[in-house]
mmCIF file of N, CA and C in Angstrom:
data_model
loop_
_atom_site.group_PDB
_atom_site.id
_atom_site.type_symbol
_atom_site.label_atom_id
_atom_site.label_comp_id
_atom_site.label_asym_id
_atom_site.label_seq_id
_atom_site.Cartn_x
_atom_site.Cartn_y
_atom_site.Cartn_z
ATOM 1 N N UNK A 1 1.571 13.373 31.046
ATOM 2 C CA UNK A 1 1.919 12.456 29.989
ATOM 3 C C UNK A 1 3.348 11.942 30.177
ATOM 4 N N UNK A 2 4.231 13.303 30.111
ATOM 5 C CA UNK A 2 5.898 12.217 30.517
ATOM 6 C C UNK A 2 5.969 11.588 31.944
ATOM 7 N N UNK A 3 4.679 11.922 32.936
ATOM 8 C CA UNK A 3 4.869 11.211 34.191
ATOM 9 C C UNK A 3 4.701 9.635 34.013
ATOM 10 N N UNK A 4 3.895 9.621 32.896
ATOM 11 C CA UNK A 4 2.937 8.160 32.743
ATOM 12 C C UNK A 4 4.150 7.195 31.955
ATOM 13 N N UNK A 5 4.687 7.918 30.997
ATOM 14 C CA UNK A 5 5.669 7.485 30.221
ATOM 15 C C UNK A 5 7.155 7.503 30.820
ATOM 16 N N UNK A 6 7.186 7.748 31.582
ATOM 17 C CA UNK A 6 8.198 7.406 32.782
ATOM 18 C C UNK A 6 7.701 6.168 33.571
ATOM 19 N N UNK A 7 6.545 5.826 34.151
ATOM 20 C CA UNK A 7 6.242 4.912 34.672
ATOM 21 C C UNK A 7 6.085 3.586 33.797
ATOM 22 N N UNK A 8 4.762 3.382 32.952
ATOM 23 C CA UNK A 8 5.287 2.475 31.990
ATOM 24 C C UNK A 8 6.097 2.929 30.820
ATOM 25 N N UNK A 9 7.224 2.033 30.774
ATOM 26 C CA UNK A 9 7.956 2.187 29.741
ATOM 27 C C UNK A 9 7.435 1.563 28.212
ATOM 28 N N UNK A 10 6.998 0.106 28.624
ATOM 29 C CA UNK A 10 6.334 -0.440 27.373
ATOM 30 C C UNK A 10 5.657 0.479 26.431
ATOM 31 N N UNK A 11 5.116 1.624 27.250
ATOM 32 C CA UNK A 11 3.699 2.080 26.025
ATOM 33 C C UNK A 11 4.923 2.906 25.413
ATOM 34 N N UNK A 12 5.812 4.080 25.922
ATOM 35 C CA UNK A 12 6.761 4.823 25.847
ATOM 36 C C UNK A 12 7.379 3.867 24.299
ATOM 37 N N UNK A 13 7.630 2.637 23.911
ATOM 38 C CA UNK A 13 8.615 1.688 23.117
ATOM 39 C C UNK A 13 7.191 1.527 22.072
ATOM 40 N N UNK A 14 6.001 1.109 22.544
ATOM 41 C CA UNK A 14 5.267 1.179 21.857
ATOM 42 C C UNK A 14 4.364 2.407 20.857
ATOM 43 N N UNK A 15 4.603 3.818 21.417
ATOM 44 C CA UNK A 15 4.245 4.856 20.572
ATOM 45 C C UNK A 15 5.571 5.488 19.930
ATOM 46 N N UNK A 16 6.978 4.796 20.004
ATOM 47 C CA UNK A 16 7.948 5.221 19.460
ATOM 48 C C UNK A 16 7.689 4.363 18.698
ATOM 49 N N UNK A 17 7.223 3.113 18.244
ATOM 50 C CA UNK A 17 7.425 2.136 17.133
ATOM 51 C C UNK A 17 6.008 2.667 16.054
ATOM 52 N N UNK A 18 5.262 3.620 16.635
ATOM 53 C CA UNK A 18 4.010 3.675 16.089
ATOM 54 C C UNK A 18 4.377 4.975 15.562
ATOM 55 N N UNK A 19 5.153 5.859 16.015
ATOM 56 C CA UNK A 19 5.825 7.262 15.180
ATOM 57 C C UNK A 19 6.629 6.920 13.897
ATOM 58 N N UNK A 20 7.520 5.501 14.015
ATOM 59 C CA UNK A 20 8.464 5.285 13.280
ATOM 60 C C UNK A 20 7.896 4.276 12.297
ATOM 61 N N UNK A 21 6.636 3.913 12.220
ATOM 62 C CA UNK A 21 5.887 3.550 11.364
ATOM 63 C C UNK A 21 5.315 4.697 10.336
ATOM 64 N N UNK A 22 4.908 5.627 10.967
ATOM 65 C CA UNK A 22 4.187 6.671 10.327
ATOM 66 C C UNK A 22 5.066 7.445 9.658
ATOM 67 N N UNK A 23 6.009 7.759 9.686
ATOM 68 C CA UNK A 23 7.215 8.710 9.256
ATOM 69 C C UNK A 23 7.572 7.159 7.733
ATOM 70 N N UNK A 24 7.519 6.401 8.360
ATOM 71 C CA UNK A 24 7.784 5.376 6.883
ATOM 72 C C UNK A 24 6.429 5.681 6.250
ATOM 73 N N UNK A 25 5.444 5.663 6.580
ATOM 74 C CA UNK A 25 4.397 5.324 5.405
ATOM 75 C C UNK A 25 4.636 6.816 4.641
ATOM 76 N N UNK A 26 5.207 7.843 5.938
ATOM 77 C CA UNK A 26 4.858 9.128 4.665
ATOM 78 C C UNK A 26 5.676 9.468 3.663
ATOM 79 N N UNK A 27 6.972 9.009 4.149
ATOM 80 C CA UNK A 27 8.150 8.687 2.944
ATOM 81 C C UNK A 27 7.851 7.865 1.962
ATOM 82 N N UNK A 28 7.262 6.608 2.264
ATOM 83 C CA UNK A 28 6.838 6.115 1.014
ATOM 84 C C UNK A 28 5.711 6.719 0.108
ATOM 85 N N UNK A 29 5.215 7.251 1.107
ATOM 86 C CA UNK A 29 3.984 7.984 0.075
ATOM 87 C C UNK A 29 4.660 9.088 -0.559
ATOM 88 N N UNK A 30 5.542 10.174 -0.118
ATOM 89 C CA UNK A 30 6.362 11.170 -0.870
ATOM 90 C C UNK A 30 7.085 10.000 -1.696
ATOM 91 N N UNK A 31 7.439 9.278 -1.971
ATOM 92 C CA UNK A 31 7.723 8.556 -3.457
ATOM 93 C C UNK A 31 7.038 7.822 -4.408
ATOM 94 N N UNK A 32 5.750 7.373 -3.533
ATOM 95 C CA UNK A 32 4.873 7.114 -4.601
ATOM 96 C C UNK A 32 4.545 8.950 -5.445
ATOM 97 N N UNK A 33 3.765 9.781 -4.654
ATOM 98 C CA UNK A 33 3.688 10.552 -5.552
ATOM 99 C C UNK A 33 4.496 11.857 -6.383
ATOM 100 N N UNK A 34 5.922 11.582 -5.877
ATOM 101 C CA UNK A 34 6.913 12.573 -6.577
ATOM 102 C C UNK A 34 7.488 11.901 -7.741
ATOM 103 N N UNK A 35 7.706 10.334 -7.607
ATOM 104 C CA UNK A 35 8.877 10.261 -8.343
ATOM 105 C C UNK A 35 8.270 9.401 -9.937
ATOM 106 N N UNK A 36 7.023 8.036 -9.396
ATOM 107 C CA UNK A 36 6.619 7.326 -10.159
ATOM 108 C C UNK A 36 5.738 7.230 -11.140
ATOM 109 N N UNK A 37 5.957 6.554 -12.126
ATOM 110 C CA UNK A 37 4.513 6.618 -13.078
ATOM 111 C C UNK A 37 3.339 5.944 -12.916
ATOM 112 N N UNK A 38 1.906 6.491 -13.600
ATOM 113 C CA UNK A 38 0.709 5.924 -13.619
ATOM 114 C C UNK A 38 0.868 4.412 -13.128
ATOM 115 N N UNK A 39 1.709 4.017 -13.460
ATOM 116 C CA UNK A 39 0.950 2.693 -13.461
ATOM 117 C C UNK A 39 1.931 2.003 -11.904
ATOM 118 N N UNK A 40 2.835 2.748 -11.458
ATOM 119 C CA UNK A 40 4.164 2.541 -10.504
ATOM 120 C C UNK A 40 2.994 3.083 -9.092
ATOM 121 N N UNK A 41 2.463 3.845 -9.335
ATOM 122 C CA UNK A 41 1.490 4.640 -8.447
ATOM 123 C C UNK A 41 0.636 3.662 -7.962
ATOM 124 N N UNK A 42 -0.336 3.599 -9.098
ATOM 125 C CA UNK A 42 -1.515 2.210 -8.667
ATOM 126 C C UNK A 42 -1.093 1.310 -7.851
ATOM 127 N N UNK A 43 -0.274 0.303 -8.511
ATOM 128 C CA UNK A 43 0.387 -1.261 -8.210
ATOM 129 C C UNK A 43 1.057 -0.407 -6.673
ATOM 130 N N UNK A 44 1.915 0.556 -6.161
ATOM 131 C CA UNK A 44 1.791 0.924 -5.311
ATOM 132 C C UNK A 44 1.366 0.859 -4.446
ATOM 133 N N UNK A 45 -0.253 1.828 -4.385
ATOM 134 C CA UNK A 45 -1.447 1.349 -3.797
ATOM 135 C C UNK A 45 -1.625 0.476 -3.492
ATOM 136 N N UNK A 46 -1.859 -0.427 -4.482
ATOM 137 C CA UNK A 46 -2.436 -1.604 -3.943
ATOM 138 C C UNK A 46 -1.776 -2.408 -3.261
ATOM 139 N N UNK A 47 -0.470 -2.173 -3.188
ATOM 140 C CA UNK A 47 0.786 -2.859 -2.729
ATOM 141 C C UNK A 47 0.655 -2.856 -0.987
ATOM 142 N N UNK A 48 0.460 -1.127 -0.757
ATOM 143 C CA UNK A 48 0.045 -0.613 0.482
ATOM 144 C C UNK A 48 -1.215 -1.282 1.190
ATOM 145 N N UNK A 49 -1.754 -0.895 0.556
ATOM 146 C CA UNK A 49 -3.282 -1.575 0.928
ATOM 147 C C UNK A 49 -2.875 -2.942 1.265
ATOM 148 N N UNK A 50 -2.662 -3.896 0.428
ATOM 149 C CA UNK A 50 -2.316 -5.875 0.634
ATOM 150 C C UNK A 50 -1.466 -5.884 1.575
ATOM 151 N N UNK A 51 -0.379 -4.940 1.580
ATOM 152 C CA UNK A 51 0.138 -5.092 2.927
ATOM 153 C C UNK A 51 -0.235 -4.966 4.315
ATOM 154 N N UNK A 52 -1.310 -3.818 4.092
ATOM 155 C CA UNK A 52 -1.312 -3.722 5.423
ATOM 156 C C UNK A 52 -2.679 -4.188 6.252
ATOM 157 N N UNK A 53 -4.026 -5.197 5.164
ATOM 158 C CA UNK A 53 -4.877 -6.248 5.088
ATOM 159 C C UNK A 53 -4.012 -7.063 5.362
ATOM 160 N N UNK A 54 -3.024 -7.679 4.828
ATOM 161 C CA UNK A 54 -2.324 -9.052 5.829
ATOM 162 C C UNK A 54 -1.822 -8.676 6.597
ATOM 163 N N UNK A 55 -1.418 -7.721 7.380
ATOM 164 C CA UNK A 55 -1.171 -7.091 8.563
ATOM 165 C C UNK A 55 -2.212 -7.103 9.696
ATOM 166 N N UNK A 56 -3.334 -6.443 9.165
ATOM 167 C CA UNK A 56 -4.600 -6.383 10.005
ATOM 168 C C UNK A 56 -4.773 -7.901 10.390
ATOM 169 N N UNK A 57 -4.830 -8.723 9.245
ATOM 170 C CA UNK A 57 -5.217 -9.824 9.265
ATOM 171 C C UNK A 57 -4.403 -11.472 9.979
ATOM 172 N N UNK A 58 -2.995 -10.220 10.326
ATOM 173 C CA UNK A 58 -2.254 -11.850 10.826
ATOM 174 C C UNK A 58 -1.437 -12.537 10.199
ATOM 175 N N UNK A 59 -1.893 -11.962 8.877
ATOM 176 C CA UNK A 59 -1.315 -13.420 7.440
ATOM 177 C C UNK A 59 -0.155 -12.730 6.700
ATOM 178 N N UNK A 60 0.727 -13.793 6.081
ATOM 179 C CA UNK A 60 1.988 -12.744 5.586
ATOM 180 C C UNK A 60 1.696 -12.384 3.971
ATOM 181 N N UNK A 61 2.743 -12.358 3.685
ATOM 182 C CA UNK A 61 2.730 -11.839 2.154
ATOM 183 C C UNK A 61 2.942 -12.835 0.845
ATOM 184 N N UNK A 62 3.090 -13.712 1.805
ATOM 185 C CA UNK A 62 3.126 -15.090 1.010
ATOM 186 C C UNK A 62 1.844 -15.659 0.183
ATOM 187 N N UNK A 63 1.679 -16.291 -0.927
ATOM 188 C CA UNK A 63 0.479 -16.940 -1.508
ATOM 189 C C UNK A 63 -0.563 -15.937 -1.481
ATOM 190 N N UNK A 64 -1.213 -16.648 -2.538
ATOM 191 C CA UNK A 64 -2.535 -15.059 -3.099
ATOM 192 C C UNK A 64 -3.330 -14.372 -1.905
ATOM 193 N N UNK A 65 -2.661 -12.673 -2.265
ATOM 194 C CA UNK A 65 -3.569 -12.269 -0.843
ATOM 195 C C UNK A 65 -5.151 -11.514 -1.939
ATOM 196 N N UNK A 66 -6.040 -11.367 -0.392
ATOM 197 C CA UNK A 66 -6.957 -11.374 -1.394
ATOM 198 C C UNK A 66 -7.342 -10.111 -0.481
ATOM 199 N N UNK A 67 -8.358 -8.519 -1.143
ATOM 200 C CA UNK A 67 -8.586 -7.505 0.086
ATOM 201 C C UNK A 67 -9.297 -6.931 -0.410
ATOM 202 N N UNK A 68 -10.875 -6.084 0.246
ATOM 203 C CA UNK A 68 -11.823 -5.318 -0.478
ATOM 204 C C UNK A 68 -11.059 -4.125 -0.614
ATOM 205 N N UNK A 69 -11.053 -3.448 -2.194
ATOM 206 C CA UNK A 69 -10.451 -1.797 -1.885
ATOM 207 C C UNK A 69 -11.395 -0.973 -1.286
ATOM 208 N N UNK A 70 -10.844 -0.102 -0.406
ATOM 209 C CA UNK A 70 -11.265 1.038 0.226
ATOM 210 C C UNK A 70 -11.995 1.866 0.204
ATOM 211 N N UNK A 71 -11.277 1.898 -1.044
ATOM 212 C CA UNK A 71 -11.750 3.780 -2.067
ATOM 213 C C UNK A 71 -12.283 3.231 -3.981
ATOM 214 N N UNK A 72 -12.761 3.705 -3.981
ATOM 215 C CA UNK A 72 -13.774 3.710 -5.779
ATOM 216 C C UNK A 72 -12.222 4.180 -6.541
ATOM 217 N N UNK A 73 -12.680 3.795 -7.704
ATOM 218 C CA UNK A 73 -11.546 4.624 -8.385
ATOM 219 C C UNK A 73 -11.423 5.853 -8.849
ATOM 220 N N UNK A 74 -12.561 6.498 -8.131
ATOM 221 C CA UNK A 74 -12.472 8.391 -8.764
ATOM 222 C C UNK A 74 -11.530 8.703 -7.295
ATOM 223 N N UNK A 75 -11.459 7.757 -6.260
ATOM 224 C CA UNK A 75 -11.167 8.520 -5.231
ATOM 225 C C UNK A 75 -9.707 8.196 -5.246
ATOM 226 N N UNK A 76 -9.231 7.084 -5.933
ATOM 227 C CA UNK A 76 -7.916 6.912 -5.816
ATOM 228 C C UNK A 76 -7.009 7.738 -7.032
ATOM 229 N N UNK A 77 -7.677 8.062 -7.863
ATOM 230 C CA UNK A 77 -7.382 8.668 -8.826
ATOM 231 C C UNK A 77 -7.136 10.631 -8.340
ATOM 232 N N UNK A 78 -8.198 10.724 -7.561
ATOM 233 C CA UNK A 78 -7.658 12.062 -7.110
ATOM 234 C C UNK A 78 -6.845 11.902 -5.558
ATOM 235 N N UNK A 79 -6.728 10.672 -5.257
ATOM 236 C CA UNK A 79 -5.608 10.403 -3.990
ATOM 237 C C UNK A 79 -3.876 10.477 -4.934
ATOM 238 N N UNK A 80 -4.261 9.861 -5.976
ATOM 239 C CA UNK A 80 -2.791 9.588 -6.959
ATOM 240 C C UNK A 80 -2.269 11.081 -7.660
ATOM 241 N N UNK A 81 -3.361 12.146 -7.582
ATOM 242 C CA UNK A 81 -2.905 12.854 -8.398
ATOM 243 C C UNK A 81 -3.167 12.459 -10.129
ATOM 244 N N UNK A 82 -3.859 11.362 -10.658
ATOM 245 C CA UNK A 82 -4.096 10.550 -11.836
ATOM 246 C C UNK A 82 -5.600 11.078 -12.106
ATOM 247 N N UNK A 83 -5.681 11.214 -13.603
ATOM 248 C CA UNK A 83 -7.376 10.977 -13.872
ATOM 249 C C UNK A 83 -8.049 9.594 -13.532
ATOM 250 N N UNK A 84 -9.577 9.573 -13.408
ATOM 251 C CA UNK A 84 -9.873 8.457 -13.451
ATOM 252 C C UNK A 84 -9.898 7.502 -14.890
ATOM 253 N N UNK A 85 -9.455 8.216 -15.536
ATOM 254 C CA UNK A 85 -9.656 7.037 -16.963
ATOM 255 C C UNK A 85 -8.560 6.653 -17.065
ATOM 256 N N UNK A 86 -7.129 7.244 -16.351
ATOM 257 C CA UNK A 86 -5.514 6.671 -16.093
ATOM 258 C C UNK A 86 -5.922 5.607 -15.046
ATOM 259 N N UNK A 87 -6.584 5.902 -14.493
ATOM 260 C CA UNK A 87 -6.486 5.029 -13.049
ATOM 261 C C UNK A 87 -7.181 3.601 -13.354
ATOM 262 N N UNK A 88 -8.507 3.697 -14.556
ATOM 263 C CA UNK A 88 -8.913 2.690 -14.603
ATOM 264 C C UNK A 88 -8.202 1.692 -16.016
ATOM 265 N N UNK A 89 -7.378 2.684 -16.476
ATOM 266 C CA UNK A 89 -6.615 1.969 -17.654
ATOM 267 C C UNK A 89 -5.446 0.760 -17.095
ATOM 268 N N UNK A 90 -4.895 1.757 -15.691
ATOM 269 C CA UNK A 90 -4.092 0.991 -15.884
ATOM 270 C C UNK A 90 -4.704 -0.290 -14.457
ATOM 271 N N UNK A 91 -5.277 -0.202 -14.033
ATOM 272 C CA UNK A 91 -5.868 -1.040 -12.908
ATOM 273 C C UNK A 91 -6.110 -2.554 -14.302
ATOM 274 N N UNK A 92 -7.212 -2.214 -15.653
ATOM 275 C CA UNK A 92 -7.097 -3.002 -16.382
ATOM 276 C C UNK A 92 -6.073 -3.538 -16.845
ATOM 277 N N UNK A 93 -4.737 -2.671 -17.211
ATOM 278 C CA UNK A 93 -3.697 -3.622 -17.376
ATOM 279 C C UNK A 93 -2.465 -4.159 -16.675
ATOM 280 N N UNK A 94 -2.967 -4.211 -15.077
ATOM 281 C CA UNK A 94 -2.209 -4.998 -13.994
ATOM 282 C C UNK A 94 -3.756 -6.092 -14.483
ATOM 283 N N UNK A 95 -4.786 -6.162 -14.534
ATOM 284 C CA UNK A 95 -5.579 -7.152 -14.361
ATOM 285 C C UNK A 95 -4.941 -8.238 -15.781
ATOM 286 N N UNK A 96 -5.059 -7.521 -17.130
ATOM 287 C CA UNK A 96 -4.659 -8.269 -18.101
ATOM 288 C C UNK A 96 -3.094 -8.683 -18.240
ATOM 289 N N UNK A 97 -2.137 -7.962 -17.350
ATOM 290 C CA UNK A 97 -1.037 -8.408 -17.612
ATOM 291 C C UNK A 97 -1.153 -9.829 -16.580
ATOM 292 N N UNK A 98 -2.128 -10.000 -15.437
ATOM 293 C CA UNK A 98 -1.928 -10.864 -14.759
ATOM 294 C C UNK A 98 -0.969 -10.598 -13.272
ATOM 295 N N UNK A 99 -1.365 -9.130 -13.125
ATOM 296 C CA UNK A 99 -0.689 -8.744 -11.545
ATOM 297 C C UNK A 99 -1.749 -8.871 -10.917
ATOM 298 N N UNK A 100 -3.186 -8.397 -11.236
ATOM 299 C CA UNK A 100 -3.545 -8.573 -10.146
ATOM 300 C C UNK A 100 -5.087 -9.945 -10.723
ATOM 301 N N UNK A 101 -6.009 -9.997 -9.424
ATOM 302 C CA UNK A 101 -7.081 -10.847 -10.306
ATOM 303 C C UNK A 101 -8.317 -9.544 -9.683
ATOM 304 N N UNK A 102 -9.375 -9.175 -10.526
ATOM 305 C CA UNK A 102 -10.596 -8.610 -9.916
ATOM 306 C C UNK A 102 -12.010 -9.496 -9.805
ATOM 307 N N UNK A 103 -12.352 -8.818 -8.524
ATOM 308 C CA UNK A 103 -14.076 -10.280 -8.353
ATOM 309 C C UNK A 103 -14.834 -8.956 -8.662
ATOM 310 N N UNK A 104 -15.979 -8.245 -9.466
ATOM 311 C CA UNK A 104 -16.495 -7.388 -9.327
ATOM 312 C C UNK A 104 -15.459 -6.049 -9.347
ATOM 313 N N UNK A 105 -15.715 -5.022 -9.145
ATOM 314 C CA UNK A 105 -15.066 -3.514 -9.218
ATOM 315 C C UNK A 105 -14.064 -3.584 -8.379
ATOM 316 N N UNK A 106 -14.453 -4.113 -6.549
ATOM 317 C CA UNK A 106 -13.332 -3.576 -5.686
ATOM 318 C C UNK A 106 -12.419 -5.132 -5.260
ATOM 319 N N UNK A 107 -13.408 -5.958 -5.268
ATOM 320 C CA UNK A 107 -12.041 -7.316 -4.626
ATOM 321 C C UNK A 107 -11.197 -7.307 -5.706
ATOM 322 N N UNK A 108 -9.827 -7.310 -4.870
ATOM 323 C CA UNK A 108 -8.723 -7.712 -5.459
ATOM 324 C C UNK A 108 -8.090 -9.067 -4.867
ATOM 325 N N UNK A 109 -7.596 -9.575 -6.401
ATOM 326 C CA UNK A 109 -6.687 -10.800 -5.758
ATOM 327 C C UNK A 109 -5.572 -10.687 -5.909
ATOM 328 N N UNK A 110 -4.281 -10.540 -5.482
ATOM 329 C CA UNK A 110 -2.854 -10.950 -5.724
ATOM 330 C C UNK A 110 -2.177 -12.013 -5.604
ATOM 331 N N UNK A 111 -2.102 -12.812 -7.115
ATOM 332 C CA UNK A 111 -1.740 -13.907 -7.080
ATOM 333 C C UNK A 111 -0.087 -14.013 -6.610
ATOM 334 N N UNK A 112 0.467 -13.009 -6.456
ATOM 335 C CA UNK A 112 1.835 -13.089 -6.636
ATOM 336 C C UNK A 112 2.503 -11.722 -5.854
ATOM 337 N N UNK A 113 2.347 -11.492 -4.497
ATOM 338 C CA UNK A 113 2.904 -10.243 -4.414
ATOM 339 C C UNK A 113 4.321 -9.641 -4.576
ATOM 340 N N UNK A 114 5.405 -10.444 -4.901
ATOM 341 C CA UNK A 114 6.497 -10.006 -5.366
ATOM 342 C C UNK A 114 6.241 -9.142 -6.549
ATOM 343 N N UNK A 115 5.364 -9.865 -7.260
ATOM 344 C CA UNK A 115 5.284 -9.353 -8.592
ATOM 345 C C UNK A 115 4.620 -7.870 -8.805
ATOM 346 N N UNK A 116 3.540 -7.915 -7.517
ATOM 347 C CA UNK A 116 3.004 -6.415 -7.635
ATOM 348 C C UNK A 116 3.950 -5.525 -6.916
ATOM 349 N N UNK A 117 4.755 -6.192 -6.353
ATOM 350 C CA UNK A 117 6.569 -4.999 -5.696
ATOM 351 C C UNK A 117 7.016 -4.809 -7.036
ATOM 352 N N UNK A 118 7.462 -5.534 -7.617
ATOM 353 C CA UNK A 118 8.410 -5.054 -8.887
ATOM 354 C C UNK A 118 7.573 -4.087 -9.817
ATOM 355 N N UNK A 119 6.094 -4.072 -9.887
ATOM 356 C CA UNK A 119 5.238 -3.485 -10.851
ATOM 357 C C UNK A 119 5.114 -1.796 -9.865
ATOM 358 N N UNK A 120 5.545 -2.127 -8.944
ATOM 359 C CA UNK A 120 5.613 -0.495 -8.195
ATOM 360 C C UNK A 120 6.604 0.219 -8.302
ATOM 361 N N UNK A 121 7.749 -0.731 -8.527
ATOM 362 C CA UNK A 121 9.181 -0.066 -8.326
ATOM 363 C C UNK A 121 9.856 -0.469 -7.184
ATOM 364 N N UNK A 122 9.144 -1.399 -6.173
ATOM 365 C CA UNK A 122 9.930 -1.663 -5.213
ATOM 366 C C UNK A 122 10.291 -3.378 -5.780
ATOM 367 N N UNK A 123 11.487 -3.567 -4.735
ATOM 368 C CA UNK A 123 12.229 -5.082 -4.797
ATOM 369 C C UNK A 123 11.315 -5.543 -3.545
ATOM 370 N N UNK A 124 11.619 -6.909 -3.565
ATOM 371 C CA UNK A 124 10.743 -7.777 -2.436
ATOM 372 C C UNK A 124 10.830 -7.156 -1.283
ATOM 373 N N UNK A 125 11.575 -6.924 -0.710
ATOM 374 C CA UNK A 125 11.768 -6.443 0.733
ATOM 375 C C UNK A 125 11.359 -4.845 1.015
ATOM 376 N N UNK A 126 10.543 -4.374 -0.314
ATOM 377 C CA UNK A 126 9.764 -2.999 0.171
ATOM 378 C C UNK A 126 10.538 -1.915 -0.380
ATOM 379 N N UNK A 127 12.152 -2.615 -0.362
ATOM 380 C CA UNK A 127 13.099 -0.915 -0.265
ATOM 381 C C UNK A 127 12.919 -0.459 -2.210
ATOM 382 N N UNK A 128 13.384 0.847 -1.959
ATOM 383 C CA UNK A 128 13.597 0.946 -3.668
ATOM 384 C C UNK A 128 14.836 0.408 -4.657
ATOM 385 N N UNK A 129 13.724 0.398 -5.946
ATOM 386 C CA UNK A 129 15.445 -0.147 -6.938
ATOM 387 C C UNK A 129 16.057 1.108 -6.925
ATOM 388 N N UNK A 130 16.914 1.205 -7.458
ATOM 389 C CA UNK A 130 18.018 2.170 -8.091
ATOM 390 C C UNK A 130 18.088 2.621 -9.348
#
């Protein structure tokens, strides 16, 4: 393995950028679930998720992103550490406050993803407020 990674260097730059991805998602995930509330958690999620569907997808973060969820809500609810009747309370009131839009149970729309950053606790650029 370090023979190969001595020879090409590219992959060597490329599984260091893929470590230093992963070490971020798990920090962010140790703050989604140490620090935030029910509803900082969700919008979170879903924050994660839209990000990383326009990622998969090519497309930025700009203008309504739209993404099937993953997981049901009993499963995100015991991913959050949340009951499911927290999880579906507050999923309803990102829908009624107008963070997010729902087609059926799992499509989500985000008309506005700044807005689902600030509803997590993060500022536009991902990092945390203070």
């Amino acid at each position: 393995f370090e023979d190969m990674m001595m020879r090409t260097p590219h992959i060597a730059q490329r599984l260091l950028e893929m470590t230093l991805d992963e070490l971020d998602a798990a920090r962010e995930w140790m703050l989604v679930l140490g620090r935030k509330t029910a509803r900082e958690k969700i919008a979170s999620l879903l924050s994660i998720i839209a990000r990383r569907d326009a990622t998969l997808n090519l497309a930025g973060v700009e203008g309504p992103l739209e993404f099937d969820l993953p997981l049901t809500r009993e499963a995100m609810a015991d991913y959050l550490g949340l009951t499911l009747e927290t999880v579906s309370r507050q999923v309803n009131a990102l829908k009624r406050d107008g963070v997010i839009d729902l087609v059926g149970k799992r499509h989500v729309i985000v008309p506005d993803f700044d807005r689902l950053s600030e509803e997590a606790g993060d500022d536009s650029d991902g990092g945390m407020l203070s």
